[in-house]
mmCIF file of C-alpha atoms in Angstrom:
data_model
loop_
_atom_site.group_PDB
_atom_site.id
_atom_site.type_symbol
_atom_site.label_atom_id
_atom_site.label_comp_id
_atom_site.label_asym_id
_atom_site.label_seq_id
_atom_site.Cartn_x
_atom_site.Cartn_y
_atom_site.Cartn_z
ATOM 1 C CA MET A 16 132.982 33.872 239.986
ATOM 2 C CA GLN A 17 132.039 36.616 237.529
ATOM 3 C CA GLN A 18 134.407 39.563 237.973
ATOM 4 C CA THR A 19 132.750 42.200 235.773
ATOM 5 C CA GLU A 20 129.406 43.000 234.183
ATOM 6 C CA ILE A 21 129.531 44.853 230.877
ATOM 7 C CA ILE A 22 126.700 47.385 230.790
ATOM 8 C CA HIS A 23 127.428 49.242 227.567
ATOM 9 C CA LYS A 24 129.919 49.003 224.694
ATOM 10 C CA ALA A 25 130.874 51.979 222.532
ATOM 11 C CA GLY A 26 133.597 51.200 220.014
ATOM 12 C CA ASP A 27 136.713 50.218 221.943
ATOM 13 C CA MET A 28 135.259 51.752 225.118
ATOM 14 C CA SER A 29 133.497 49.496 227.600
ATOM 15 C CA TYR A 30 131.388 50.660 230.544
ATOM 16 C CA GLU A 31 131.382 48.018 233.265
ATOM 17 C CA LEU A 32 130.433 47.237 236.851
ATOM 18 C CA LEU A 33 133.317 45.582 238.681
ATOM 19 C CA ILE A 34 131.909 42.815 240.863
ATOM 20 C CA SER A 35 135.078 41.258 242.276
ATOM 21 C CA ALA A 36 137.968 43.133 243.883
ATOM 22 C CA ASN A 37 140.284 40.865 241.874
ATOM 23 C CA ALA A 38 139.039 42.575 238.700
ATOM 24 C CA VAL A 39 140.892 45.718 239.811
ATOM 25 C CA ASP A 40 144.209 43.878 239.412
ATOM 26 C CA ASN A 41 143.525 43.579 235.669
ATOM 27 C CA LEU A 42 143.203 47.355 235.185
ATOM 28 C CA ASN A 43 145.965 49.327 233.503
ATOM 29 C CA ILE A 44 145.968 52.581 235.517
ATOM 30 C CA ASP A 45 147.969 55.659 234.523
ATOM 31 C CA VAL A 46 148.921 57.725 237.565
ATOM 32 C CA GLY A 47 149.394 61.343 236.540
ATOM 33 C CA THR A 48 152.063 63.790 237.597
ATOM 34 C CA GLY A 49 152.649 67.456 236.955
ATOM 35 C CA ASP A 50 153.789 66.797 233.379
ATOM 36 C CA ARG A 51 152.085 63.469 232.643
ATOM 37 C CA ASP A 52 148.383 62.749 232.053
ATOM 38 C CA GLY A 53 146.561 60.211 234.178
ATOM 39 C CA PHE A 54 144.650 59.900 237.447
ATOM 40 C CA ILE A 55 145.853 62.568 239.851
ATOM 41 C CA TYR A 56 143.346 63.550 242.547
ATOM 42 C CA PHE A 57 143.610 60.740 245.117
ATOM 43 C CA HIS A 58 147.315 60.270 244.483
ATOM 44 C CA GLN A 59 148.154 63.943 245.070
ATOM 45 C CA LYS A 60 145.643 64.736 247.821
ATOM 46 C CA PHE A 61 145.901 61.566 249.908
ATOM 47 C CA GLY A 62 148.933 59.715 248.534
ATOM 48 C CA MET A 63 146.599 56.749 248.014
ATOM 49 C CA PRO A 64 147.379 54.054 245.405
ATOM 50 C CA TYR A 65 144.443 53.771 243.007
ATOM 51 C CA LYS A 66 144.295 49.988 242.981
ATOM 52 C CA PHE A 67 144.100 50.013 246.795
ATOM 53 C CA LEU A 68 141.276 52.584 246.678
ATOM 54 C CA LEU A 69 139.257 50.677 244.090
ATOM 55 C CA ARG A 70 139.773 47.262 245.721
ATOM 56 C CA LYS A 71 138.680 48.621 249.118
ATOM 57 C CA SER A 72 135.585 50.151 247.531
ATOM 58 C CA ILE A 73 134.394 46.789 246.233
ATOM 59 C CA GLU A 74 135.350 45.005 249.455
ATOM 60 C CA SER A 75 133.258 47.596 251.355
ATOM 61 C CA GLY A 76 130.207 46.688 249.299
ATOM 62 C CA HIS A 77 130.235 49.790 247.109
ATOM 63 C CA PHE A 78 129.247 49.811 243.455
ATOM 64 C CA LEU A 79 132.296 50.512 241.287
ATOM 65 C CA PHE A 80 131.622 51.465 237.678
ATOM 66 C CA VAL A 81 134.488 51.929 235.232
ATOM 67 C CA SER A 82 135.076 52.938 231.648
ATOM 68 C CA VAL A 83 137.958 51.047 230.054
ATOM 69 C CA SER A 84 139.494 51.063 226.585
ATOM 70 C CA GLU A 85 141.732 48.580 224.795
ATOM 71 C CA ASN A 86 144.155 46.583 226.946
ATOM 72 C CA ASN A 87 141.923 47.298 229.959
ATOM 73 C CA LYS A 88 143.217 50.861 230.197
ATOM 74 C CA LEU A 89 141.221 52.679 232.884
ATOM 75 C CA ILE A 90 139.600 55.846 231.507
ATOM 76 C CA GLY A 91 137.262 56.676 234.389
ATOM 77 C CA PHE A 92 135.587 55.344 237.512
ATOM 78 C CA ALA A 93 132.609 56.205 239.715
ATOM 79 C CA ARG A 94 132.053 54.816 243.227
ATOM 80 C CA PHE A 95 128.563 54.579 244.755
ATOM 81 C CA GLU A 96 127.438 53.552 248.244
ATOM 82 C CA LYS A 97 123.887 52.327 248.801
ATOM 83 C CA LEU A 98 122.402 54.199 251.767
ATOM 84 C CA GLU A 99 118.839 52.866 251.651
ATOM 85 C CA GLU A 100 116.952 50.045 249.963
ATOM 86 C CA HIS A 101 113.781 50.914 248.075
ATOM 87 C CA THR A 102 110.410 50.447 249.773
ATOM 88 C CA GLU A 103 107.401 48.825 248.134
ATOM 89 C CA LYS A 104 103.646 48.900 248.661
ATOM 90 C CA GLU A 105 100.884 46.789 247.180
ATOM 91 C CA ILE A 106 98.663 48.918 244.960
ATOM 92 C CA LYS A 107 95.721 47.298 243.181
ATOM 93 C CA GLY A 108 97.213 43.867 243.664
ATOM 94 C CA LYS A 109 100.662 44.779 242.362
ATOM 95 C CA MET A 110 103.809 45.722 244.253
ATOM 96 C CA LYS A 111 104.925 49.235 243.387
ATOM 97 C CA ILE A 112 108.064 51.110 244.431
ATOM 98 C CA VAL A 113 107.049 53.874 246.827
ATOM 99 C CA THR A 114 110.483 55.174 247.767
ATOM 100 C CA PRO A 115 113.420 54.506 245.398
ATOM 101 C CA SER A 116 116.762 53.240 246.648
ATOM 102 C CA LEU A 117 119.164 55.940 247.781
ATOM 103 C CA PHE A 118 122.818 56.051 246.713
ATOM 104 C CA LEU A 119 125.738 58.305 247.556
ATOM 105 C CA LEU A 120 128.268 59.090 244.831
ATOM 106 C CA ARG A 121 131.448 58.843 246.859
ATOM 107 C CA SER A 122 133.859 59.850 244.118
ATOM 108 C CA MET A 123 134.285 60.032 240.368
ATOM 109 C CA GLU A 124 137.410 60.697 238.351
ATOM 110 C CA ILE A 125 138.297 60.692 234.653
ATOM 111 C CA HIS A 126 141.779 60.236 233.197
ATOM 112 C CA SER A 127 143.059 63.791 232.605
ATOM 113 C CA ALA A 128 143.661 63.136 228.888
ATOM 114 C CA PHE A 129 139.986 62.203 228.364
ATOM 115 C CA ARG A 130 138.198 65.003 230.207
ATOM 116 C CA ASN A 131 135.738 67.480 228.674
ATOM 117 C CA CYS A 132 134.709 65.149 225.858
ATOM 118 C CA GLY A 133 131.575 63.547 227.335
ATOM 119 C CA ILE A 134 133.054 60.281 228.637
ATOM 120 C CA GLY A 135 132.442 61.224 232.275
ATOM 121 C CA ARG A 136 128.801 61.985 231.544
ATOM 122 C CA VAL A 137 128.343 58.702 229.691
ATOM 123 C CA LEU A 138 129.967 56.801 232.573
ATOM 124 C CA PHE A 139 127.779 58.491 235.169
ATOM 125 C CA SER A 140 124.547 58.127 233.181
ATOM 126 C CA THR A 141 125.325 54.437 232.567
ATOM 127 C CA ALA A 142 125.815 53.918 236.302
ATOM 128 C CA VAL A 143 122.659 55.682 237.477
ATOM 129 C CA TYR A 144 120.563 54.007 234.786
ATOM 130 C CA TYR A 145 121.787 50.675 236.162
ATOM 131 C CA LEU A 146 121.250 51.615 239.824
ATOM 132 C CA LYS A 147 117.711 53.010 239.342
ATOM 133 C CA GLY A 148 117.534 55.175 242.453
ATOM 134 C CA ASN A 149 118.024 58.658 243.893
ATOM 135 C CA VAL A 150 121.676 59.752 243.914
ATOM 136 C CA LEU A 151 123.291 62.121 246.425
ATOM 137 C CA THR A 152 126.666 63.797 246.144
ATOM 138 C CA SER A 153 128.647 66.305 248.185
ATOM 139 C CA PRO A 154 131.068 68.159 245.866
ATOM 140 C CA ASP A 155 134.226 69.387 247.557
ATOM 141 C CA ASN A 156 134.771 72.409 245.297
ATOM 142 C CA PRO A 157 132.669 74.951 243.331
ATOM 143 C CA GLU A 158 133.780 73.582 239.941
ATOM 144 C CA ALA A 159 132.539 70.085 240.792
ATOM 145 C CA ALA A 160 129.257 71.486 242.155
ATOM 146 C CA SER A 161 128.728 73.434 238.924
ATOM 147 C CA PHE A 162 129.409 70.298 236.845
ATOM 148 C CA PHE A 163 126.836 68.249 238.750
ATOM 149 C CA ARG A 164 124.210 70.980 238.514
ATOM 150 C CA LYS A 165 124.675 72.107 234.921
ATOM 151 C CA LYS A 166 125.854 68.942 233.189
ATOM 152 C CA LEU A 167 124.089 66.176 235.129
ATOM 153 C CA GLY A 168 120.920 67.838 236.438
ATOM 154 C CA PHE A 169 121.530 67.687 240.198
ATOM 155 C CA SER A 170 119.731 70.148 242.480
ATOM 156 C CA GLU A 171 120.020 71.282 246.086
ATOM 157 C CA VAL A 172 118.547 69.055 248.786
ATOM 158 C CA THR A 173 115.793 71.139 250.383
ATOM 159 C CA GLY A 174 114.043 68.666 252.678
ATOM 160 C CA PRO A 175 114.095 65.184 254.198
ATOM 161 C CA VAL A 176 115.374 62.443 251.887
ATOM 162 C CA GLY A 177 114.492 58.768 251.605
ATOM 163 C CA SER A 178 112.334 56.538 253.760
ATOM 164 C CA SER A 179 114.264 57.574 256.888
ATOM 165 C CA GLY A 180 113.533 61.257 256.278
ATOM 166 C CA GLN A 181 117.162 62.183 256.958
ATOM 167 C CA LYS A 182 118.398 65.652 256.062
ATOM 168 C CA TYR A 183 121.493 65.847 253.900
ATOM 169 C CA GLU A 184 122.473 69.476 254.267
ATOM 170 C CA GLY A 185 125.015 70.681 251.738
ATOM 171 C CA HIS A 186 124.321 67.761 249.386
ATOM 172 C CA LEU A 187 123.037 67.765 245.828
ATOM 173 C CA MET A 188 120.602 65.124 244.550
ATOM 174 C CA LEU A 189 119.602 63.611 241.250
ATOM 175 C CA THR A 190 116.124 62.160 241.645
ATOM 176 C CA TYR A 191 115.100 58.759 240.297
ATOM 177 C CA PRO A 192 113.004 60.021 237.346
ATOM 178 C CA LYS A 193 115.832 62.289 236.172
ATOM 179 C CA ALA A 194 118.345 59.466 236.591
ATOM 180 C CA LEU A 195 116.383 57.312 234.138
ATOM 181 C CA THR A 196 116.075 60.062 231.506
ATOM 182 C CA LEU A 197 119.702 61.175 231.822
ATOM 183 C CA TRP A 198 120.933 58.341 229.574
ATOM 184 C CA HIS A 199 118.621 59.531 226.774
ATOM 185 C CA GLU A 200 119.805 63.119 227.223
ATOM 186 C CA ILE A 201 123.471 62.071 227.030
ATOM 187 C CA ALA A 202 122.861 59.883 223.963
ATOM 188 C CA THR A 203 121.081 62.808 222.295
ATOM 189 C CA LYS A 204 123.966 65.201 222.956
ATOM 190 C CA TYR A 205 126.837 62.773 222.363
ATOM 191 C CA PRO A 206 125.638 60.127 219.868
ATOM 192 C CA ARG A 207 129.141 59.543 218.515
ATOM 193 C CA ILE A 208 130.457 58.752 222.003
ATOM 194 C CA VAL A 209 127.505 56.585 223.062
ATOM 195 C CA TYR A 210 126.870 54.813 219.730
ATOM 196 C CA PRO A 211 130.059 55.253 217.627
ATOM 197 C CA GLU A 212 129.560 52.171 215.423
ATOM 198 C CA LEU A 213 126.030 53.250 214.482
ATOM 199 C CA VAL A 214 126.968 56.859 213.683
ATOM 200 C CA ASP A 215 130.033 55.854 211.662
ATOM 201 C CA LEU A 216 128.074 53.278 209.653
ATOM 202 C CA TYR A 217 125.183 55.713 209.097
ATOM 203 C CA GLU A 218 127.512 58.378 207.698
ATOM 204 C CA SER A 219 129.287 55.833 205.487
ATOM 205 C CA LEU A 220 126.019 54.436 204.108
ATOM 206 C CA LYS A 221 124.582 57.899 203.561
ATOM 207 C CA PHE A 222 127.654 58.952 201.579
ATOM 208 C CA ARG A 223 127.777 55.760 199.507
ATOM 209 C CA HIS A 224 124.047 55.996 198.767
ATOM 210 C CA SER A 225 124.343 59.644 197.675
ATOM 211 C CA MET A 226 127.196 58.690 195.329
ATOM 212 C CA GLY A 227 125.197 55.830 193.825
ATOM 213 C CA LYS A 228 127.638 53.206 195.055
ATOM 214 C CA ALA A 229 126.640 49.608 195.718
ATOM 215 C CA ILE A 230 125.872 48.731 199.340
ATOM 216 C CA SER A 231 125.996 45.160 200.606
ATOM 217 C CA CYS A 232 123.055 43.524 202.326
ATOM 218 C CA ASN A 233 125.375 42.730 205.222
ATOM 219 C CA ASP A 234 125.973 46.446 205.827
ATOM 220 C CA ILE A 235 122.248 47.185 205.654
ATOM 221 C CA SER A 236 121.453 44.360 208.070
ATOM 222 C CA ARG A 237 124.153 45.547 210.480
ATOM 223 C CA PHE A 238 122.781 49.100 210.286
ATOM 224 C CA GLU A 239 119.289 47.805 211.020
ATOM 225 C CA ILE A 240 120.502 45.833 214.064
ATOM 226 C CA LEU A 241 122.507 48.753 215.478
ATOM 227 C CA LEU A 242 119.620 51.169 214.951
ATOM 228 C CA ALA A 243 117.146 48.834 216.652
ATOM 229 C CA GLY A 244 119.524 48.505 219.604
ATOM 230 C CA CYS A 245 119.269 52.206 220.467
ATOM 231 C CA SER A 246 115.611 52.786 219.658
ATOM 232 C CA GLY A 247 114.261 55.779 221.569
ATOM 233 C CA MET A 248 117.678 56.869 222.824
ATOM 234 C CA LEU A 249 118.738 59.192 219.989
ATOM 235 C CA SER A 250 117.302 62.605 219.222
ATOM 236 C CA ASP A 251 114.067 62.500 217.234
ATOM 237 C CA ALA A 252 115.747 64.214 214.279
ATOM 238 C CA MET A 253 118.637 61.743 214.105
ATOM 239 C CA GLN A 254 116.331 58.764 214.642
ATOM 240 C CA ASP A 255 114.075 59.961 211.801
ATOM 241 C CA ASP A 256 117.039 60.585 209.462
ATOM 242 C CA MET A 257 118.449 57.129 210.105
ATOM 243 C CA GLN A 258 115.064 55.475 209.679
ATOM 244 C CA TYR A 259 114.530 57.372 206.434
ATOM 245 C CA LEU A 260 117.880 56.163 205.095
ATOM 246 C CA MET A 261 117.045 52.619 206.138
ATOM 247 C CA THR A 262 113.770 52.785 204.188
ATOM 248 C CA LYS A 263 115.558 54.063 201.080
ATOM 249 C CA LEU A 264 118.226 51.353 201.322
ATOM 250 C CA ARG A 265 115.655 48.607 201.723
ATOM 251 C CA LYS A 266 113.733 49.860 198.692
ATOM 252 C CA GLY A 267 116.827 50.439 196.593
ATOM 253 C CA VAL A 268 118.174 48.144 193.927
ATOM 254 C CA SER A 269 121.820 48.617 194.904
ATOM 255 C CA CYS A 270 121.782 46.017 197.686
ATOM 256 C CA ASN A 271 124.370 43.469 196.590
ATOM 257 C CA ALA A 272 124.945 40.354 198.666
#
């Protein structure tokens, strides 16, 4: 049985959906203390072992997304519960989604040594892009509420939600259209975190080209493949700059096999 599904790779960082509870046993989890970085919230507030929490999440049918680095070191996780399935309606002979699926973000935590550098936003945007639905959350402190509003685009719930028309007072929601565009926004703001290999290679090629140094066809081909893989996700300016460099490299005479 498949234990994980890799959704996105960024250098040595992998963003994955854990499918099997057994996959949790393979995670290397740092538990933080007052003078040591790691995961702290659930350990301090509830005295709950993290592997127990994450295993129970999967066993309960929740979606568990993680960011892991080398040696399966856990960098962050986000737990989602599906509250409602999407509804469809036939329109002009084709089935169209009328009401998107509805998910509740139950919790999200980033290793304390990796906070405030964009990894949490990449993890969340990867998850909601995969889920393709409306996302609710109920922050338990003002700082968390501010993060969801200002950094991720959530807004107050002001009326009935979903096909059931239930009211979720005190909740924030990220609607389905915003959830799909969030990945592009994150990639635009944090290209080095989302596409580190592409950015590093682009800067190396740009420098070598400006210095008149020979560039191998293998490097140009790799640049072309990486650039094609993120088409439409980067800012227009960066996309244009990279495409311009690609054109110059392809036309140049310094391509040595």
